[in-house]
Short mmCIF file of C-alpha atoms in Angstrom, two decimals:
data_model
loop_
_atom_site.label_atom_id
_atom_site.label_comp_id
_atom_site.label_asym_id
_atom_site.label_seq_id
_atom_site.Cartn_x
_atom_site.Cartn_y
_atom_site.Cartn_z
CA UNK A 994 107.23 111.58 94.31
CA UNK A 995 108.29 114.37 93.43
CA UNK A 996 109.61 114.79 89.67
CA UNK A 997 112.58 116.85 90.64
CA UNK A 998 115.29 114.37 92.16
CA UNK A 999 118.44 114.81 94.20
CA UNK A 1000 121.39 114.66 92.00
CA UNK A 1001 122.87 111.28 91.12
CA UNK A 1002 119.15 110.01 91.97
CA UNK A 1003 117.00 108.05 90.16
CA UNK A 1004 113.81 107.34 90.23
CA UNK A 1005 112.95 103.39 90.16
CA UNK A 1006 110.96 100.55 90.47
CA UNK A 1007 110.46 98.18 93.14
CA UNK A 1008 110.65 94.83 91.51
CA UNK A 1009 113.63 96.61 88.86
CA UNK A 1010 115.92 96.58 91.41
CA UNK A 1011 114.95 93.86 94.07
CA UNK A 1012 114.11 90.20 93.28
CA UNK A 1013 111.97 87.52 94.90
CA UNK A 1014 114.55 84.10 95.83
CA UNK A 1015 112.46 81.07 94.69
CA UNK A 1016 114.96 78.51 96.28
CA UNK A 1017 112.43 75.75 97.28
CA UNK A 1018 113.39 72.95 99.87
CA UNK A 1019 111.86 70.04 101.25
CA UNK A 1020 112.04 70.63 105.10
CA UNK A 1021 112.41 66.59 105.40
CA UNK A 1022 115.51 66.28 103.29
CA UNK A 1023 117.92 68.97 104.26
CA UNK A 1024 120.03 69.55 107.42
CA UNK A 1025 118.60 73.06 107.93
CA UNK A 1026 117.65 73.21 111.62
CA UNK A 1027 115.23 76.65 111.80
CA UNK A 1028 112.16 78.14 110.21
CA UNK A 1029 110.58 81.29 110.57
CA UNK A 1030 106.88 81.58 110.65
CA UNK A 1031 104.72 84.64 110.74
CA UNK A 1032 104.29 84.81 114.25
CA UNK A 1033 108.27 84.88 114.59
CA UNK A 1034 107.97 88.06 113.18
CA UNK A 1035 107.61 91.56 115.33
CA UNK A 1036 106.11 94.56 113.79
CA UNK A 1037 108.78 97.21 112.97
CA UNK A 1038 111.62 94.71 114.46
CA UNK A 1039 113.55 93.97 111.62
CA UNK A 1040 115.20 91.40 114.21
CA UNK A 1041 114.29 87.92 114.34
CA UNK A 1042 114.34 86.78 117.99
CA UNK A 1043 112.48 83.76 117.68
CA UNK A 1044 112.03 80.76 115.80
CA UNK A 1045 110.92 77.11 115.12
CA UNK A 1046 113.06 74.04 115.40
CA UNK A 1047 111.82 71.85 112.04
CA UNK A 1048 111.23 68.18 113.31
CA UNK A 1049 109.50 69.31 116.65
CA UNK A 1050 106.02 69.54 115.51
CA UNK A 1051 104.10 69.44 112.20
CA UNK A 1052 105.08 71.74 109.77
CA UNK A 1053 102.53 72.80 106.77
CA UNK A 1054 103.04 71.93 103.22
CA UNK A 1055 103.44 75.42 102.70
CA UNK A 1056 107.12 75.58 104.03
CA UNK A 1057 109.42 75.01 101.94
CA UNK A 1058 110.95 78.37 101.06
CA UNK A 1059 114.78 78.23 102.06
CA UNK A 1060 116.44 82.08 103.30
CA UNK A 1061 120.22 82.92 104.12
CA UNK A 1062 121.65 85.43 106.08
CA UNK A 1063 121.56 88.83 104.07
CA UNK A 1064 117.94 88.36 102.70
CA UNK A 1065 114.84 90.08 103.27
CA UNK A 1066 111.81 88.61 104.89
CA UNK A 1067 108.83 90.20 104.36
CA UNK A 1068 105.04 89.11 105.76
CA UNK A 1069 102.47 89.17 102.93
CA UNK A 1070 99.64 88.69 104.78
CA UNK A 1071 97.97 91.11 106.92
CA UNK A 1072 100.69 93.84 105.52
CA UNK A 1073 99.39 96.26 107.98
CA UNK A 1074 101.37 94.35 110.54
CA UNK A 1075 104.13 95.87 109.15
CA UNK A 1076 106.32 92.80 109.24
CA UNK A 1077 109.95 92.59 107.89
CA UNK A 1078 112.90 91.68 108.95
CA UNK A 1079 116.41 90.91 108.16
CA UNK A 1080 117.93 87.45 108.34
CA UNK A 1081 121.11 86.45 110.02
CA UNK A 1082 120.57 82.72 110.09
CA UNK A 1083 119.83 80.14 106.98
CA UNK A 1084 116.46 78.11 107.72
CA UNK A 1085 113.22 77.61 106.38
CA UNK A 1086 110.10 80.02 105.92
CA UNK A 1087 106.39 79.98 103.94
CA UNK A 1088 105.79 80.51 100.70
CA UNK A 1089 103.71 83.14 102.35
CA UNK A 1090 106.75 85.13 103.55
CA UNK A 1091 108.54 86.37 100.34
CA UNK A 1092 112.34 86.01 101.05
CA UNK A 1093 114.04 89.12 98.77
CA UNK A 1094 117.34 90.58 97.80
CA UNK A 1095 118.95 93.13 95.53
CA UNK A 1096 119.01 91.74 91.68
CA UNK A 1097 122.34 93.10 91.72
CA UNK A 1098 124.20 95.19 94.37
CA UNK A 1099 126.19 97.04 92.69
CA UNK A 1100 123.26 98.90 92.00
CA UNK A 1101 121.08 98.71 95.47
CA UNK A 1102 123.26 98.35 98.13
CA UNK A 1103 121.69 94.95 100.11
CA UNK A 1104 122.47 96.44 103.38
CA UNK A 1105 119.54 99.19 102.41
CA UNK A 1106 116.96 97.30 101.16
CA UNK A 1107 115.57 96.33 104.55
CA UNK A 1108 115.21 99.87 105.60
CA UNK A 1109 113.47 101.15 101.94
CA UNK A 1110 111.06 98.42 103.26
CA UNK A 1111 110.29 100.14 106.84
CA UNK A 1112 109.58 103.42 105.42
CA UNK A 1113 105.72 104.95 105.80
CA UNK A 1114 105.10 105.11 101.91
CA UNK A 1115 106.01 100.95 101.17
CA UNK A 1116 103.90 100.16 103.84
CA UNK A 1117 101.25 102.72 102.74
CA UNK A 1118 101.46 101.14 99.36
CA UNK A 1119 101.66 97.53 100.31
CA UNK A 1120 98.22 97.73 102.29
CA UNK A 1121 96.86 99.76 99.94
CA UNK A 1122 97.33 96.98 97.32
CA UNK A 1123 96.00 93.96 99.27
CA UNK A 1124 93.52 91.90 98.19
CA UNK A 1125 90.45 89.82 100.55
CA UNK A 1126 89.15 91.07 103.72
CA UNK A 1127 89.51 88.32 106.33
CA UNK A 1128 93.42 87.56 105.56
CA UNK A 1129 94.83 90.22 103.08
CA UNK A 1130 97.85 90.05 100.87
CA UNK A 1131 99.91 90.88 98.39
CA UNK A 1132 101.22 89.51 95.23
CA UNK A 1133 105.14 90.18 94.96
CA UNK A 1134 103.61 91.59 91.61
CA UNK A 1135 101.73 94.04 93.74
CA UNK A 1136 104.99 95.54 95.18
CA UNK A 1137 107.11 95.28 91.87
CA UNK A 1138 105.89 98.94 91.01
CA UNK A 1139 106.13 100.78 94.05
CA UNK A 1140 108.49 103.96 92.59
CA UNK A 1141 110.99 105.61 95.08
CA UNK A 1142 114.13 107.24 94.56
CA UNK A 1143 117.61 105.81 94.87
CA UNK A 1144 120.68 107.18 96.08
CA UNK A 1145 123.91 106.76 94.16
CA UNK A 1146 125.84 103.51 95.67
CA UNK A 1147 128.23 106.04 97.76
CA UNK A 1148 125.18 107.96 99.26
CA UNK A 1149 123.52 104.46 99.95
CA UNK A 1150 126.68 103.15 102.51
CA UNK A 1151 126.80 105.84 103.99
CA UNK A 1152 122.61 106.35 104.81
CA UNK A 1153 123.15 102.71 105.49
CA UNK A 1154 125.96 103.02 108.19
CA UNK A 1155 123.94 105.39 109.94
CA UNK A 1156 120.64 103.71 110.32
CA UNK A 1157 122.67 100.37 110.72
CA UNK A 1158 124.29 102.05 113.85
CA UNK A 1159 121.27 103.45 115.04
CA UNK A 1160 119.51 100.22 114.42
CA UNK A 1161 122.73 98.43 116.48
CA UNK A 1162 122.23 100.54 119.25
CA UNK A 1163 117.94 100.27 119.35
CA UNK A 1164 118.83 96.41 119.52
CA UNK A 1165 121.00 96.89 122.58
CA UNK A 1166 118.56 99.11 124.41
CA UNK A 1167 115.99 96.60 123.61
CA UNK A 1168 118.12 93.70 125.12
CA UNK A 1169 118.52 95.92 127.89
CA UNK A 1170 114.54 96.13 128.35
CA UNK A 1171 114.49 92.60 128.10
CA UNK A 1172 116.97 92.57 130.85
CA UNK A 1173 115.47 94.84 133.05
CA UNK A 1174 111.65 92.74 132.49
CA UNK A 1175 113.82 89.78 133.51
CA UNK A 1176 114.90 91.38 136.57
CA UNK A 1177 111.33 92.57 137.15
CA UNK A 1178 109.82 89.26 137.25
CA UNK A 1179 112.68 87.93 139.41
CA UNK A 1180 111.85 89.78 142.26
CA UNK A 1181 108.28 88.99 142.11
CA UNK A 1182 109.31 85.72 141.93
CA UNK A 1183 111.53 86.29 144.54
CA UNK A 1184 109.35 88.16 147.01
CA UNK A 1185 105.94 85.83 146.58
CA UNK A 1186 108.35 83.04 146.84
CA UNK A 1187 109.44 84.42 150.63
CA UNK A 1188 106.17 84.46 151.71
CA UNK A 1189 104.54 80.69 150.63
CA UNK A 1190 106.78 78.72 153.65
CA UNK A 1191 104.22 80.59 155.58
CA UNK A 1192 101.16 78.57 155.33
CA UNK A 1193 99.18 81.02 157.43
CA UNK A 1194 100.08 83.97 154.53
CA UNK A 1195 98.04 81.33 152.06
CA UNK A 1196 95.13 82.96 150.74
CA UNK A 1197 92.73 81.83 147.67
CA UNK A 1198 91.82 84.99 145.03
CA UNK A 1199 88.00 84.74 146.18
CA UNK A 1200 89.07 85.61 149.69
CA UNK A 1201 91.28 88.76 149.05
CA UNK A 1202 89.53 89.88 145.90
CA UNK A 1203 86.13 90.34 144.22
CA UNK A 1204 86.51 88.55 140.87
CA UNK A 1205 84.15 89.12 137.80
CA UNK A 1206 84.03 87.71 134.56
CA UNK A 1207 83.98 90.32 131.50
CA UNK A 1208 80.95 90.41 129.25
CA UNK A 1209 81.05 91.59 125.14
CA UNK A 1210 77.43 93.61 124.48
CA UNK A 1211 75.46 91.83 121.72
CA UNK A 1212 75.63 93.52 118.58
CA UNK A 1213 72.22 93.89 117.92
CA UNK A 1214 72.23 96.30 120.93
CA UNK A 1215 72.61 99.50 119.30
CA UNK A 1216 74.55 102.72 120.92
CA UNK A 1217 76.72 100.82 123.08
CA UNK A 1218 80.35 101.38 121.43
CA UNK A 1219 81.33 104.83 121.61
CA UNK A 1220 84.22 106.51 123.37
CA UNK A 1221 83.56 107.08 126.86
CA UNK A 1222 84.53 103.30 128.86
CA UNK A 1223 87.32 101.49 127.68
CA UNK A 1224 87.38 97.53 126.94
CA UNK A 1225 89.67 95.74 127.00
CA UNK A 1226 90.87 92.52 125.07
CA UNK A 1227 93.45 89.74 125.39
CA UNK A 1228 95.05 91.81 121.76
CA UNK A 1229 95.09 95.21 124.45
CA UNK A 1230 97.25 93.20 126.67
CA UNK A 1231 100.92 92.12 126.69
CA UNK A 1232 102.63 89.30 128.28
CA UNK A 1233 105.62 91.87 129.41
CA UNK A 1234 103.74 95.47 130.65
CA UNK A 1235 102.10 95.86 133.34
CA UNK A 1236 99.81 98.11 132.95
CA UNK A 1237 97.02 99.04 130.53
CA UNK A 1238 97.26 101.93 129.11
CA UNK A 1239 94.75 102.35 126.24
CA UNK A 1240 92.21 99.73 124.53
CA UNK A 1241 91.29 99.45 120.47
CA UNK A 1242 87.59 99.56 121.81
CA UNK A 1243 85.23 101.31 124.47
CA UNK A 1244 81.68 101.85 125.53
CA UNK A 1245 79.14 104.77 125.89
CA UNK A 1246 77.26 104.87 129.47
CA UNK A 1247 74.62 102.60 127.92
CA UNK A 1248 76.72 100.36 126.45
CA UNK A 1249 78.33 99.80 130.24
CA UNK A 1250 75.04 98.29 131.14
CA UNK A 1251 75.21 94.94 129.13
CA UNK A 1252 79.31 94.43 130.53
CA UNK A 1253 80.99 94.40 133.47
CA UNK A 1254 82.95 97.92 134.60
CA UNK A 1255 85.45 97.48 137.09
CA UNK A 1256 87.48 100.48 139.04
CA UNK A 1257 91.51 101.44 138.25
CA UNK A 1258 93.93 99.07 140.41
CA UNK A 1259 92.03 96.39 139.53
CA UNK A 1260 93.55 92.87 137.58
CA UNK A 1261 93.02 91.72 134.66
CA UNK A 1262 93.94 87.84 133.52
CA UNK A 1263 93.47 86.43 130.30
CA UNK A 1264 91.62 82.63 131.05
CA UNK A 1265 90.51 81.77 127.82
CA UNK A 1266 92.06 81.29 124.51
CA UNK A 1267 95.66 81.12 123.40
CA UNK A 1268 96.70 83.92 125.35
CA UNK A 1269 96.13 82.56 128.94
CA UNK A 1270 98.46 83.80 131.33
CA UNK A 1271 98.74 87.98 129.92
CA UNK A 1272 98.16 89.76 133.05
CA UNK A 1273 97.28 93.45 133.35
CA UNK A 1274 96.75 95.77 135.99
CA UNK A 1275 94.17 98.75 135.24
CA UNK A 1276 95.12 102.18 135.75
CA UNK A 1277 91.19 103.58 134.72
CA UNK A 1278 88.25 101.95 135.22
CA UNK A 1279 87.25 100.05 131.92
CA UNK A 1280 85.11 96.91 130.47
CA UNK A 1281 86.34 93.55 129.44
CA UNK A 1282 85.29 90.97 127.02
CA UNK A 1283 84.47 87.54 128.40
CA UNK A 1284 87.95 86.28 127.84
CA UNK A 1285 89.04 87.98 130.75
CA UNK A 1286 88.30 87.27 134.86
CA UNK A 1287 88.87 90.74 136.33
CA UNK A 1288 90.49 90.60 140.16
CA UNK A 1289 89.20 93.35 141.85
CA UNK A 1290 91.04 93.48 145.74
CA UNK A 1291 89.35 93.73 148.88
CA UNK A 1292 91.30 94.72 151.35
CA UNK A 1293 94.65 93.98 149.36
CA UNK A 1294 97.73 96.54 147.77
CA UNK A 1295 96.89 96.30 144.30
CA UNK A 1296 100.08 96.40 142.73
CA UNK A 1297 101.23 93.88 145.26
CA UNK A 1298 98.10 91.47 144.00
CA UNK A 1299 99.47 92.36 140.34
CA UNK A 1300 102.78 90.73 141.07
CA UNK A 1301 101.35 87.75 142.84
CA UNK A 1302 99.04 87.50 139.72
CA UNK A 1303 102.16 87.72 137.22
CA UNK A 1304 103.19 84.32 138.58
CA UNK A 1305 100.08 82.95 138.48
CA UNK A 1306 99.50 83.86 134.62
CA UNK A 1307 103.42 82.27 133.73
CA UNK A 1308 101.88 79.17 136.12
CA UNK A 1309 98.10 79.31 133.89
CA UNK A 1310 100.44 79.64 130.36
CA UNK A 1311 102.72 77.21 131.35
CA UNK A 1312 99.80 74.33 131.97
CA UNK A 1313 97.48 75.42 129.48
CA UNK A 1314 94.86 72.51 128.23
CA UNK A 1315 96.45 71.47 124.71
CA UNK A 1316 92.33 71.97 123.59
CA UNK A 1317 91.17 74.11 120.75
CA UNK A 1318 90.19 76.68 123.16
CA UNK A 1319 92.06 76.41 126.51
CA UNK A 1320 90.04 77.26 129.27
CA UNK A 1321 90.37 78.00 132.78
CA UNK A 1322 86.89 78.46 134.41
CA UNK A 1323 86.08 80.96 137.03
CA UNK A 1324 85.74 78.28 139.59
CA UNK A 1325 88.96 76.58 139.32
CA UNK A 1326 90.25 81.03 139.03
CA UNK A 1327 89.20 82.01 142.42
CA UNK A 1328 91.11 79.34 144.13
CA UNK A 1329 94.31 79.98 142.96
CA UNK A 1330 96.68 80.42 145.84
CA UNK A 1331 98.81 83.62 146.74
CA UNK A 1332 100.98 84.28 149.97
CA UNK A 1333 99.25 87.48 151.53
CA UNK A 1334 101.11 89.04 154.14
CA UNK A 1335 100.54 91.98 156.36
CA UNK A 1336 99.31 95.26 153.99
CA UNK A 1337 102.60 96.98 155.62
CA UNK A 1338 105.17 94.55 153.78
CA UNK A 1339 102.73 94.38 150.71
CA UNK A 1340 103.59 98.05 149.91
CA UNK A 1341 106.72 98.00 151.12
CA UNK A 1342 107.35 95.32 148.34
CA UNK A 1343 105.02 97.41 145.95
CA UNK A 1344 107.56 100.47 146.12
CA UNK A 1345 110.75 98.17 144.94
CA UNK A 1346 108.74 97.05 142.81
CA UNK A 1347 108.05 99.92 141.49
CA UNK A 1348 110.72 101.23 141.41
CA UNK A 1349 112.58 98.69 139.49
CA UNK A 1350 109.13 99.29 136.66
CA UNK A 1351 110.41 102.92 136.50
CA UNK A 1352 113.63 101.95 135.49
CA UNK A 1353 112.26 99.93 132.77
CA UNK A 1354 109.68 102.29 131.79
CA UNK A 1355 112.87 105.14 131.03
CA UNK A 1356 114.57 102.41 129.28
CA UNK A 1357 111.26 102.32 126.88
CA UNK A 1358 111.54 106.26 126.65
CA UNK A 1359 114.59 106.49 125.38
CA UNK A 1360 114.28 103.78 123.22
CA UNK A 1361 110.98 105.34 121.82
CA UNK A 1362 112.69 108.51 121.04
CA UNK A 1363 115.55 106.76 118.92
CA UNK A 1364 113.19 105.03 117.02
CA UNK A 1365 111.02 108.33 116.07
CA UNK A 1366 113.79 109.96 115.10
CA UNK A 1367 114.66 107.17 113.21
CA UNK A 1368 111.63 106.86 111.52
CA UNK A 1369 111.66 110.41 110.12
CA UNK A 1370 115.01 110.46 109.12
CA UNK A 1371 113.61 106.73 107.05
CA UNK A 1372 110.70 108.69 105.73
CA UNK A 1373 112.57 112.07 104.58
CA UNK A 1374 115.56 110.26 103.00
CA UNK A 1375 113.78 107.37 101.30
CA UNK A 1376 110.48 107.34 101.69
CA UNK A 1377 109.51 109.11 98.52
CA UNK A 1378 110.70 112.86 99.25
CA UNK A 1379 114.77 113.17 98.47
#
């Protein structure tokens, strides 16, 4: 942080103006209904969009910290996931999720705190102070000495108003995006249901496509990993995004010999693990791991096949086994039934489907633009560069 501060701004340590709330409560003896776990918080999203209901299942002994509206929740495990959330209801969380609030609202405006914690400098500090390799974590004392420039209260209000309005707009756009995706899935569902009634249209996946199960090259084989051919894992796929555009890892040409490669237009479906039912459409040739089956169409429209497998993926997700490692074997997967109208009809349906996806993509472009502008504003104003 520069030594020279703007007039009226002060250099403060996080722990001097923020406190950790330690309001313990027994979930079995309270009328609080909701709890928030780490998986309920999303990266770079202040809104808590999901939660659990106390009493619906086993709640571990770590869940005993009460939070109230206005409190900031911070995931202290794997801080590189950047999970900061602003509570708008009362609930319980685990002791690994910090519940934070300003010590004195006349010094640090409560509305500004979550934005300070979204700056790159705060995340960098937290990640650097993390301990452990498998499940890295920070203590509150590690955050307490993070330093930043704090503006006067009137300026805090102005900054918070701008950021709050921008975030409200982003939230509205996100709701529109969710509705757009619901429309996309509803369209796919209605068209597929339309052709299910004609039994002559119904065929198994093995009749209309070739199915491959992925492989991961052995770590003992040298020269397999590089940057030539994308290597997909379930973590690279999203429940609500059709095209698989980027992967975290890639294989060399040599590595592909020890894996499976499929062409663009193939559909990937997760068939092993907790994310069974994820579906993605390959837009380039790629390889993939053993948790994934690839469906390569023989004489079908790729986008129409993708639509069918969205529906099948929803069924796989809903009906997955409750075993420790849920699995759909290749034989059962090959027998999944889908309606197969004429190629001309498939293509017409795909064209309409693509138009809906284009509408959804335009919303995402505008959301990304707004998010980038907010990030620049945040880092320039509150990120250690006053």
